[in-house]
XYZ file of C-alpha atoms in Angstrom:
731
model
C 81.206 -61.082 55.842
C 82.683 -57.644 56.395
C 84.677 -55.931 53.649
C 88.090 -54.928 55.032
C 90.472 -52.650 53.127
C 93.928 -54.214 53.367
C 95.818 -51.426 51.658
C 95.551 -48.330 49.509
C 98.337 -47.051 47.285
C 98.813 -44.035 45.023
C 100.840 -43.403 41.891
C 101.555 -39.732 41.089
C 98.197 -38.874 42.600
C 98.258 -35.239 43.792
C 101.077 -34.971 46.333
C 101.632 -38.731 46.364
C 104.562 -38.703 43.937
C 106.077 -41.956 42.737
C 104.966 -45.542 42.174
C 102.348 -47.492 44.131
C 104.998 -49.071 46.349
C 106.276 -45.617 47.359
C 102.858 -44.506 48.585
C 101.243 -47.546 50.156
C 99.219 -47.635 53.406
C 98.742 -51.037 55.016
C 95.455 -51.088 56.917
C 93.731 -53.502 59.255
C 90.369 -54.379 60.756
C 89.437 -51.916 63.503
C 90.433 -48.237 63.695
C 93.071 -46.842 61.340
C 94.192 -43.231 61.788
C 96.073 -41.080 59.279
C 97.313 -37.867 60.917
C 98.180 -35.005 58.576
C 98.484 -31.251 58.812
C 96.841 -28.986 56.251
C 98.119 -29.752 52.753
C 99.648 -33.088 53.727
C 97.279 -35.320 51.800
C 94.103 -35.914 53.842
C 91.620 -34.759 51.212
C 93.734 -36.336 48.470
C 93.507 -39.667 50.264
C 89.746 -39.235 50.442
C 89.584 -38.301 46.748
C 90.873 -41.754 45.837
C 87.559 -43.236 46.997
C 85.554 -40.538 45.252
C 87.329 -41.513 42.054
C 86.767 -45.211 42.699
C 83.048 -44.979 43.348
C 81.863 -41.891 41.457
C 84.580 -40.935 38.915
C 84.808 -37.594 40.740
C 87.147 -35.634 42.987
C 86.548 -32.787 45.400
C 88.167 -29.649 43.989
C 89.950 -27.937 46.892
C 89.708 -24.577 45.106
C 85.969 -24.502 44.437
C 84.907 -26.971 47.161
C 82.810 -28.694 44.515
C 82.926 -32.203 43.129
C 84.037 -32.401 39.504
C 84.300 -35.249 37.013
C 87.665 -36.943 36.740
C 87.772 -36.255 32.977
C 87.816 -32.525 33.684
C 90.407 -32.676 36.444
C 93.392 -34.600 35.044
C 95.781 -31.662 35.215
C 94.852 -31.064 38.884
C 95.076 -34.722 39.908
C 98.451 -35.487 38.365
C 101.388 -34.828 40.716
C 103.065 -31.484 39.961
C 106.479 -33.056 40.550
C 105.650 -35.844 38.072
C 104.366 -33.326 35.538
C 107.511 -31.257 35.855
C 109.761 -34.300 35.368
C 107.929 -35.576 32.274
C 109.625 -34.428 29.042
C 107.536 -33.120 26.173
C 106.308 -36.048 24.059
C 106.586 -38.514 26.963
C 103.819 -39.820 29.188
C 103.250 -40.397 32.885
C 100.758 -42.574 34.700
C 98.463 -41.558 37.582
C 96.332 -43.987 39.585
C 95.007 -45.421 42.826
C 95.068 -49.065 43.890
C 92.887 -50.556 46.612
C 93.076 -54.098 47.956
C 90.359 -55.569 50.141
C 89.078 -58.877 51.458
C 85.496 -59.977 51.887
C 85.047 -63.243 53.696
C 87.724 -65.843 54.158
C 88.435 -66.954 50.606
C 89.104 -64.090 48.183
C 91.138 -60.925 48.095
C 90.429 -58.266 45.473
C 92.522 -55.568 43.850
C 91.015 -52.548 42.083
C 93.129 -50.113 40.037
C 91.862 -46.902 38.495
C 94.281 -44.893 36.393
C 94.826 -42.577 33.471
C 97.808 -41.820 31.247
C 98.907 -38.236 30.552
C 101.080 -37.341 27.545
C 102.831 -33.992 27.651
C 102.323 -31.982 24.442
C 102.958 -28.423 25.652
C 105.277 -26.310 27.753
C 103.051 -25.096 30.582
C 102.661 -28.048 32.944
C 99.576 -26.623 34.716
C 97.793 -25.802 31.450
C 95.215 -28.412 30.380
C 96.104 -27.792 26.745
C 99.641 -28.996 27.462
C 98.434 -32.511 28.215
C 96.567 -35.285 26.471
C 94.707 -37.569 28.871
C 93.544 -41.141 28.289
C 91.353 -42.789 30.934
C 92.478 -46.375 31.256
C 90.079 -49.261 31.617
C 89.521 -50.127 35.250
C 91.566 -53.140 36.368
C 90.015 -55.654 38.742
C 91.962 -58.659 39.959
C 91.227 -61.353 42.494
C 93.107 -64.107 44.236
C 92.402 -66.839 46.729
C 93.913 -65.933 50.077
C 95.981 -69.105 50.182
C 97.589 -68.489 46.777
C 98.438 -64.773 46.810
C 98.566 -64.645 43.024
C 96.192 -62.209 41.368
C 94.251 -63.139 38.262
C 92.504 -60.490 36.157
C 88.706 -60.266 36.029
C 87.362 -59.554 32.552
C 83.610 -59.875 32.985
C 82.152 -56.372 33.409
C 79.307 -57.530 35.641
C 81.757 -59.267 37.969
C 83.941 -56.151 38.043
C 80.950 -54.067 39.106
C 79.994 -56.628 41.736
C 83.504 -56.583 43.215
C 83.615 -52.760 43.352
C 80.165 -52.600 44.940
C 81.216 -55.298 47.385
C 83.653 -52.870 49.008
C 80.851 -50.527 50.102
C 77.312 -51.201 48.917
C 75.763 -48.266 47.029
C 72.886 -47.789 49.439
C 75.251 -47.366 52.401
C 78.046 -45.283 50.850
C 76.591 -42.006 52.063
C 76.706 -43.336 55.636
C 80.141 -44.908 55.263
C 81.830 -42.174 53.303
C 82.029 -38.922 55.272
C 83.882 -35.682 54.803
C 83.972 -32.895 57.386
C 80.877 -30.723 57.434
C 79.149 -33.074 54.981
C 78.129 -35.081 58.042
C 75.537 -32.373 58.623
C 73.975 -33.001 55.211
C 73.939 -36.790 55.213
C 70.400 -36.961 56.547
C 68.049 -33.984 56.450
C 65.092 -34.573 58.729
C 63.153 -31.727 57.122
C 63.071 -33.700 53.853
C 60.761 -36.675 53.706
C 62.880 -38.256 50.961
C 65.959 -38.304 53.212
C 64.098 -40.196 55.951
C 62.478 -42.547 53.453
C 65.867 -43.387 51.956
C 67.244 -44.320 55.371
C 64.180 -46.450 56.182
C 64.328 -48.117 52.751
C 67.951 -49.103 53.375
C 67.069 -50.659 56.728
C 63.747 -52.367 56.000
C 61.811 -54.035 53.221
C 59.326 -51.151 53.163
C 59.706 -50.986 49.365
C 57.995 -54.357 49.209
C 55.104 -52.965 51.230
C 54.908 -49.976 48.886
C 54.853 -52.214 45.814
C 52.182 -54.413 47.386
C 50.140 -51.319 48.234
C 50.517 -49.943 44.695
C 49.466 -53.266 43.183
C 46.475 -53.580 45.501
C 45.472 -49.996 44.746
C 45.576 -50.786 41.017
C 43.644 -54.015 41.536
C 41.094 -52.148 43.629
C 40.629 -49.542 40.888
C 40.269 -52.266 38.258
C 37.746 -54.135 40.415
C 35.744 -50.923 40.754
C 35.792 -50.357 36.983
C 34.636 -53.933 36.421
C 31.863 -53.340 38.930
C 30.827 -50.172 37.112
C 30.554 -52.060 33.832
C 28.391 -54.724 35.417
C 26.120 -52.181 37.046
C 25.786 -50.077 33.920
C 24.662 -53.222 32.091
C 21.792 -53.351 34.545
C 19.318 -50.486 34.156
C 18.059 -50.666 37.747
C 19.213 -47.600 39.767
C 21.797 -46.816 37.064
C 21.175 -43.072 37.302
C 21.781 -42.950 41.061
C 24.924 -45.055 40.630
C 26.309 -42.637 38.021
C 25.681 -39.723 40.382
C 27.439 -41.564 43.224
C 30.431 -42.375 41.024
C 30.632 -38.754 39.881
C 30.544 -37.611 43.523
C 33.264 -40.124 44.355
C 35.528 -38.839 41.574
C 34.891 -35.235 42.605
C 35.821 -35.945 46.237
C 38.945 -37.846 45.163
C 40.009 -34.841 43.074
C 39.402 -32.546 46.049
C 41.509 -34.810 48.263
C 44.360 -34.725 45.735
C 44.164 -30.933 45.550
C 44.224 -30.649 49.344
C 47.247 -32.949 49.446
C 49.004 -30.566 47.043
C 48.056 -27.672 49.339
C 49.313 -29.678 52.306
C 52.690 -30.241 50.659
C 52.985 -26.534 49.798
C 52.251 -25.521 53.376
C 54.607 -28.187 54.660
C 57.309 -26.673 52.473
C 56.538 -23.283 53.988
C 56.636 -24.843 57.441
C 60.010 -26.472 56.751
C 61.454 -23.206 55.472
C 60.241 -21.242 58.486
C 61.418 -23.961 60.877
C 64.884 -23.884 59.316
C 64.930 -20.093 59.562
C 63.812 -20.221 63.173
C 66.356 -22.886 64.059
C 69.213 -20.915 62.514
C 68.221 -17.784 64.418
C 67.669 -19.699 67.602
C 71.296 -20.832 67.651
C 72.433 -17.237 68.234
C 71.003 -16.171 71.569
C 68.935 -17.306 74.503
C 67.541 -15.484 77.520
C 67.654 -17.772 80.560
C 65.689 -15.532 82.990
C 62.805 -14.838 80.644
C 62.691 -18.454 79.597
C 62.468 -19.471 83.262
C 59.207 -17.510 83.557
C 57.815 -19.392 80.603
C 59.147 -22.688 81.960
C 57.013 -22.093 85.068
C 53.991 -21.833 82.782
C 54.976 -24.937 80.910
C 55.513 -27.109 83.997
C 51.808 -27.638 84.916
C 50.916 -28.024 81.245
C 53.533 -30.707 80.791
C 52.274 -32.476 83.925
C 48.746 -32.416 82.541
C 50.096 -33.737 79.250
C 51.970 -36.570 80.996
C 48.865 -37.456 83.024
C 46.717 -37.441 79.911
C 49.280 -39.544 78.020
C 49.421 -42.024 80.905
C 45.626 -42.179 80.883
C 45.745 -42.811 77.153
C 48.368 -45.570 77.557
C 46.254 -47.226 80.272
C 43.233 -46.940 77.993
C 45.163 -48.620 75.157
C 46.398 -51.400 77.462
C 42.806 -52.245 78.380
C 41.561 -52.405 74.804
C 43.134 -55.822 74.164
C 41.239 -57.270 77.120
C 37.939 -56.345 75.495
C 38.487 -58.887 72.768
C 38.380 -61.791 75.228
C 36.278 -60.344 78.058
C 32.767 -61.834 77.893
C 31.351 -58.465 78.921
C 32.597 -56.956 75.641
C 33.324 -59.997 73.432
C 34.928 -57.971 70.614
C 36.555 -61.080 69.223
C 33.089 -62.315 68.226
C 32.526 -59.411 65.829
C 31.951 -60.645 62.295
C 31.335 -64.234 63.412
C 27.516 -64.063 63.317
C 27.331 -66.441 60.354
C 29.890 -68.752 61.932
C 27.369 -69.749 64.622
C 24.989 -71.118 61.998
C 27.866 -72.795 60.216
C 28.893 -74.425 63.480
C 25.359 -75.660 64.145
C 25.163 -77.201 60.680
C 28.555 -78.859 61.079
C 27.637 -80.053 64.565
C 24.392 -81.610 63.325
C 26.304 -83.342 60.546
C 28.813 -84.562 63.121
C 26.032 -85.944 65.337
C 24.471 -87.794 62.401
C 27.794 -89.332 61.429
C 28.445 -90.193 65.068
C 25.199 -92.123 65.333
C 25.893 -93.863 62.049
C 29.265 -95.059 63.354
C 27.618 -96.111 66.611
C 25.004 -98.145 64.783
C 27.585 -99.793 62.554
C 29.632 -100.714 65.611
C 26.598 -102.353 67.241
C 25.803 -104.264 64.077
C 29.384 -105.547 63.879
C 29.273 -106.809 67.459
C 25.713 -108.272 67.395
C 24.800 -109.103 63.799
C 22.101 -111.599 64.793
C 20.200 -108.828 66.510
C 19.931 -106.918 63.251
C 19.940 -109.577 60.517
C 17.676 -112.667 60.343
C 17.922 -115.383 57.749
C 14.412 -115.604 56.361
C 13.036 -117.091 53.165
C 12.814 -115.054 49.998
C 10.169 -112.311 50.124
C 10.438 -112.102 53.911
C 7.816 -109.779 55.318
C 8.539 -106.099 55.566
C 7.661 -103.940 58.595
C 4.093 -103.322 57.397
C 3.430 -107.044 56.848
C 4.940 -107.854 60.232
C 2.633 -105.313 61.897
C -0.399 -106.921 60.149
C 0.678 -110.354 61.389
C 1.080 -109.011 64.939
C -2.360 -107.402 64.791
C -3.946 -110.602 63.359
C -1.895 -112.863 65.724
C -1.187 -115.063 62.720
C 2.041 -115.736 60.784
C 1.222 -115.645 57.105
C 4.710 -116.878 56.198
C 4.241 -120.285 57.799
C 0.395 -119.990 57.916
C -0.067 -120.683 61.597
C -1.332 -118.921 64.629
C 0.881 -116.680 66.737
C -1.203 -115.822 69.753
C -0.095 -112.987 72.004
C 2.247 -114.267 74.701
C 3.445 -117.237 72.659
C 7.056 -117.597 71.401
C 5.786 -117.174 67.858
C 4.185 -113.831 68.690
C 7.304 -112.620 70.538
C 9.457 -113.544 67.522
C 7.283 -111.350 65.293
C 7.732 -108.465 67.762
C 11.486 -109.000 67.802
C 11.686 -109.018 63.998
C 9.733 -105.765 63.799
C 11.980 -104.062 66.395
C 15.221 -105.616 65.168
C 16.971 -102.214 64.461
C 15.868 -100.507 67.660
C 17.048 -102.835 70.357
C 19.258 -101.134 72.865
C 22.896 -102.119 72.655
C 25.483 -101.982 75.357
C 27.491 -98.747 75.223
C 31.005 -99.408 73.904
C 33.568 -97.097 72.245
C 32.771 -96.828 68.573
C 35.121 -93.949 67.477
C 38.766 -93.188 68.299
C 38.011 -89.691 69.655
C 34.474 -88.918 70.742
C 34.182 -85.102 70.495
C 30.523 -84.863 71.494
C 31.265 -83.312 74.881
C 34.027 -81.120 73.394
C 31.627 -79.523 70.911
C 29.018 -79.225 73.614
C 31.477 -77.368 75.826
C 32.351 -75.085 72.910
C 28.727 -74.050 72.646
C 28.497 -73.444 76.379
C 31.749 -71.443 76.582
C 31.002 -69.398 73.480
C 27.545 -68.441 74.692
C 28.711 -65.174 76.431
C 30.329 -64.120 73.159
C 27.545 -64.786 70.658
C 25.018 -63.347 73.076
C 26.910 -60.032 72.670
C 26.633 -59.820 68.867
C 24.127 -56.977 69.009
C 26.172 -54.802 71.373
C 29.717 -55.265 70.071
C 29.535 -52.580 67.386
C 28.198 -49.942 69.790
C 30.884 -50.894 72.320
C 33.635 -50.438 69.736
C 32.196 -47.113 68.575
C 32.098 -45.786 72.142
C 35.665 -46.971 72.717
C 36.788 -45.250 69.504
C 35.050 -42.052 70.579
C 36.912 -42.220 73.875
C 40.187 -42.737 72.015
C 39.499 -39.710 69.793
C 38.597 -37.638 72.840
C 41.872 -38.532 74.580
C 43.914 -37.908 71.427
C 42.282 -34.512 70.925
C 43.003 -33.569 74.525
C 46.630 -34.610 74.120
C 46.960 -32.723 70.819
C 45.440 -29.580 72.317
C 47.915 -29.724 75.191
C 50.784 -30.326 72.767
C 49.719 -27.358 70.639
C 49.426 -25.178 73.731
C 52.854 -26.315 74.945
C 54.342 -25.844 71.483
C 52.867 -22.354 71.234
C 54.392 -21.386 74.587
C 57.636 -23.093 73.588
C 57.748 -20.958 70.469
C 57.203 -17.839 72.586
C 60.012 -18.998 74.833
C 62.359 -19.485 71.914
C 61.561 -16.036 70.522
C 63.206 -14.304 73.502
C 66.794 -13.225 72.749
C 69.488 -11.472 74.726
C 71.116 -8.236 73.680
C 74.021 -8.379 71.295
C 74.807 -8.324 67.632
C 76.957 -9.973 65.038
C 78.697 -8.560 62.013
C 75.541 -8.338 59.932
C 72.498 -8.198 62.192
C 71.583 -6.351 65.354
C 69.833 -8.138 68.203
C 66.609 -6.279 67.299
C 66.826 -7.545 63.730
C 67.408 -11.066 64.985
C 64.433 -10.837 67.349
C 62.192 -9.451 64.606
C 63.292 -12.097 62.136
C 62.905 -14.811 64.712
C 59.451 -13.800 65.881
C 58.428 -13.362 62.238
C 59.581 -16.895 61.485
C 57.695 -18.165 64.531
C 54.503 -16.404 63.395
C 54.826 -17.840 59.912
C 55.510 -21.262 61.364
C 52.460 -21.014 63.638
C 50.398 -19.811 60.707
C 51.574 -22.739 58.602
C 50.974 -25.131 61.495
C 47.496 -23.700 61.993
C 46.747 -23.925 58.294
C 47.963 -27.527 58.185
C 46.518 -28.869 61.437
C 43.377 -26.755 61.810
C 42.234 -26.416 58.212
C 43.859 -28.671 55.636
C 44.176 -31.923 57.598
C 40.630 -31.683 59.074
C 39.356 -30.923 55.574
C 41.173 -33.949 54.157
C 39.788 -36.110 56.964
C 36.272 -34.796 56.291
C 36.641 -35.501 52.582
C 37.848 -39.002 53.391
C 34.752 -39.517 55.551
C 32.574 -38.281 52.688
C 34.421 -40.604 50.329
C 33.799 -43.521 52.673
C 30.095 -42.665 52.774
C 29.953 -42.529 48.964
C 31.788 -45.848 48.742
C 29.307 -47.359 51.205
C 26.447 -46.045 49.106
C 28.019 -47.496 45.961
C 28.376 -50.834 47.718
C 24.728 -50.649 48.746
C 23.680 -49.874 45.179
C 25.817 -52.740 43.950
C 24.146 -55.198 46.301
C 20.672 -54.056 45.306
C 21.334 -54.760 41.645
C 21.117 -58.112 39.975
C 24.812 -58.567 39.234
C 27.106 -61.499 40.063
C 28.204 -61.447 43.699
C 31.812 -62.027 42.722
C 32.210 -58.477 41.420
C 31.016 -56.956 44.715
C 33.075 -59.322 46.817
C 36.179 -58.759 44.698
C 35.945 -54.986 45.117
C 35.259 -55.151 48.863
C 38.083 -57.611 49.538
C 40.586 -55.560 47.510
C 39.468 -52.373 49.286
C 40.146 -54.004 52.648
C 43.511 -55.365 51.482
C 44.570 -51.984 50.082
C 43.750 -50.288 53.393
C 45.561 -53.016 55.356
C 48.688 -52.735 53.179
C 48.777 -48.951 53.716
C 48.563 -49.435 57.475
C 51.282 -52.105 57.349
C 53.596 -49.777 55.424
C 52.971 -46.952 57.918
C 53.586 -49.336 60.799
C 56.962 -50.400 59.381
C 57.969 -46.764 58.783
C 56.932 -45.604 62.254
C 58.590 -48.605 63.873
C 61.896 -47.900 62.156
C 61.766 -44.204 63.144
C 61.308 -45.269 66.777
C 64.196 -47.710 66.428
C 66.407 -45.005 64.919
C 65.581 -42.706 67.823
C 66.474 -45.418 70.324
C 69.812 -46.219 68.660
C 70.650 -42.552 68.064
C 70.328 -41.794 71.783
C 72.562 -44.737 72.694
C 75.284 -43.532 70.300
C 74.847 -39.897 71.321
C 75.479 -40.719 74.972
C 78.587 -42.681 74.025
C 79.864 -39.865 71.809
C 79.559 -37.170 74.492
C 80.449 -39.201 77.577
C 83.937 -37.653 77.817
C 82.530 -34.130 77.591
C 81.525 -31.906 80.482
C 78.013 -31.472 79.108
C 75.386 -33.655 80.712
C 73.696 -34.121 77.367
C 70.024 -34.590 76.639
C 67.650 -36.667 74.574
C 67.288 -36.782 70.798
C 63.613 -36.816 69.892
C 62.081 -37.634 66.494
C 58.548 -36.396 65.833
C 56.698 -37.306 62.655
C 55.027 -34.509 60.705
C 51.775 -35.045 58.750
C 53.724 -35.042 55.464
C 56.048 -37.841 56.627
C 59.093 -35.678 57.414
C 60.653 -35.790 60.869
C 61.296 -33.052 63.398
C 64.741 -33.721 64.869
C 64.643 -32.159 68.333
C 67.070 -32.101 71.215
C 65.410 -31.894 74.636
C 66.501 -32.014 78.255
C 65.286 -34.456 80.896
C 62.213 -32.300 81.540
C 61.185 -32.189 77.912
C 62.479 -28.674 77.237
C 64.062 -27.993 73.863
C 67.811 -27.332 74.051
C 69.221 -24.686 71.717
C 72.469 -22.876 71.100
C 74.776 -25.911 71.137
C 78.259 -25.631 69.693
C 79.068 -26.717 66.142
C 80.810 -29.811 67.469
C 77.788 -30.687 69.578
C 75.490 -30.215 66.569
C 77.685 -32.491 64.472
C 77.701 -35.133 67.208
C 73.894 -35.147 67.076
C 73.934 -35.765 63.334
C 76.695 -38.339 63.549
C 74.762 -40.270 66.187
C 71.878 -40.514 63.707
C 74.231 -41.788 60.988
C 75.505 -44.441 63.392
C 71.916 -45.284 64.348
C 71.038 -45.880 60.696
C 73.823 -48.436 60.600
C 73.320 -50.130 63.972
C 69.518 -50.275 63.603
C 70.003 -52.610 60.659
C 69.027 -56.158 61.603
C 72.147 -57.531 59.933
C 75.714 -56.792 60.981
C 77.164 -53.785 59.189
C 79.748 -55.101 56.744
C 81.388 -51.992 55.305
C 84.251 -49.741 56.412
C 83.983 -46.110 57.469
C 86.132 -43.604 55.621
C 86.057 -40.187 57.239
C 87.983 -37.055 56.285
C 88.200 -34.438 59.056
C 85.015 -35.606 60.836
C 86.225 -34.180 64.159
C 87.341 -30.762 62.893
C 84.705 -29.069 65.070
C 85.207 -31.344 68.101
C 86.936 -30.673 71.361
C 89.199 -33.232 72.983
C 86.347 -34.876 74.917
C 84.246 -35.241 71.776
C 87.227 -36.596 69.847
C 87.882 -39.328 72.403
C 84.202 -40.233 72.429
C 84.162 -40.355 68.645
C 87.029 -42.851 68.392
C 85.569 -45.021 71.153
C 82.120 -45.098 69.556
C 83.031 -45.869 65.939
C 84.806 -49.071 66.935
C 81.494 -50.466 68.182
C 79.645 -49.744 64.927
C 82.031 -50.118 62.000
C 84.137 -53.252 61.413
C 86.860 -50.986 60.024
C 87.379 -47.234 60.263
C 89.871 -45.140 58.303
C 89.947 -41.663 59.812
C 91.938 -38.750 58.381
C 92.596 -36.033 60.988
C 94.756 -32.990 61.564
C 93.645 -32.390 65.197
C 96.143 -34.985 66.491
C 99.057 -33.420 64.601
C 101.737 -31.527 66.582
C 104.587 -29.994 64.591
C 107.158 -29.635 67.383
C 106.690 -33.145 68.757
C 109.203 -35.827 67.819
C 106.400 -38.198 66.782
C 104.376 -35.321 65.274
C 101.309 -36.176 67.365
C 99.839 -34.544 70.476
C 99.040 -36.145 73.818
C 95.610 -37.337 72.729
C 97.233 -38.917 69.694
C 99.675 -40.743 71.945
C 96.824 -42.039 74.126
C 95.024 -43.287 71.029
C 98.257 -44.915 69.827
C 98.125 -47.134 72.909
C 94.423 -47.916 72.493
C 93.996 -51.583 71.437
C 91.082 -50.578 69.201
C 93.478 -48.493 67.104
C 95.219 -50.967 64.787
C 97.313 -48.638 62.628
C 98.397 -45.008 62.834
C 100.273 -43.073 60.131
C 101.626 -39.533 60.136
C 101.897 -37.756 56.784
C 104.777 -35.363 56.096
C 105.479 -32.714 53.459
C 108.732 -30.728 53.031
C 108.767 -27.353 54.730
C 108.846 -24.222 52.572
C 108.919 -26.275 49.354
C 107.536 -24.943 46.084
C 104.466 -26.610 44.620
C 106.422 -28.688 42.106
C 108.565 -30.085 44.903
C 105.769 -31.010 47.357
C 105.756 -34.733 48.031
C 103.748 -36.530 50.718
C 105.588 -39.207 52.661
C 104.380 -41.164 55.679
C 105.635 -42.655 58.912
C 103.887 -45.670 60.344
C 103.672 -45.343 64.118
C 101.688 -48.535 64.636
């Protein structure tokens, strides 16, 4: 259910002088374009939504957002102010109508009343402002008669239904602010995007809860162990060591964040300097050095991918039998269950035989019939003591005694006695599982060797990456001659190489010292935890406390891995979608384009790189090209969402740095992502044209994706108090 803005109207709002009906824009699903030259109401149009959602406007003088309560004299139309007599009042407001779904239409009105109390119309002290209560009305589409909404919670829900809070920053764009929507150098910016697209918050809450439960389980375990004097001293030492290592890990994490901040700062400095110059010939020499290294890296990565593909097979391959790990006790359980099954099977078989041949198992004898021992005595003595007569061997009497004694062991004809006889099935299970449980003793060593191989391959890949990155940094430090207004080329080179050195130093500190130290401390912590577990098991305490702690430890680790997996998966998805949108955005441009690449840093932030088809970093792109890169990421955040995006795009001057090719690509691409787009532009305006639009504007006017197009007008050479914005609807 997409939210579609049907209209927006203004009343004495900046240049929009007059009532709502005098300044109304009818809008539609799809692309809506408002063309306006400088000063003709683009930013004012945009300010209406700032007021609606944030009670702010963007001050055109200071380029800062200010609260509506401090801006009444600036917002109110100068013409309206001038025409309002002293002691009278004038109203200023915005009105937005939108539909969501197929049943209701909503109307939202924000306004204030200004009473003139002084002479100077531009002086705040000459006016008394009263902010009116927000008006929210709704109507069923078939009735077209608005009814007011009084419930404050419902009002808030209706306003938020226009553009949900979490997505406003991606739906609500103004000029160069596109560049600041998502900052890949800040972990929080990436996390916010991922949170909006996934349920990673649930994973974080689960992990936090499990971490708390794990800590509580450990404290409970401590209490139980301290109640037992055995090995209490060694346990206290182990716990103290554990706490010390945990404190060291926390301190190293603080150091890591500090160095990451240094790394981000130096990377930003380097990137800014790198935009200025590039030396193609010198870089070619370095590219020749990089080529074999990159081939080695690709080969090693392919080897690693092949290695990973084969790991899954080892779970089910009888030569490795990894799937059997941890099932040692299950074999004994199976044997016990199988024995029980066999016993029950024979019981059912016997009962079936008895049912079919009862006379073979039951004989009607007098009271106190002889038992098996008495029968054996009678057979041995060849005399029946029941009827007190002889029963010589070979006589019918003797044979009857034999039959009575063996009455429960006579063979019966084999007939089905259960619905599903699983004897052979369980037998086959034992036969087929034999290669797996025969490998119990070697599985752990096999996994360890495989892990060592994985670490070896990863280290080789990382070494190659570091080598390539180091050479890449050298490549980027080469500049051409030239200077700008403030810095000479030599200064730029010195600053750039200095930033590179600091970045390498920070990288070295992070990757060669801090992260290995943290990993070593984590290994030590694991060893201490294992020792504590061992001490726990050797003490006479209830097993439940040990098991509770171990299970919660495993769950806490699993939840952390799940959260990381969701985060990494979404970053990969964003990269995929960003490249799709980027290609669409630049397809009408002469540039061949490249690939947007996201690389995760140890602290969780993302390096946002732009590389060519050979993996080389591309620098020095134009401002428009840089903005296209960022805008493609914004569109990726929206399109990567599993659900359809249901909110309109409102963009003020988003293409101010674009060329004609980029502009065409922009309008083609947004129609595929946003259900409705309202774009305010001056680049299509042409003063000496009868329609006041240029050739590109006329092509867009014919585009079926463009549903409405307005051109704003202001009087030429008019004084401020006479400036009024009017509009012509071209489509």
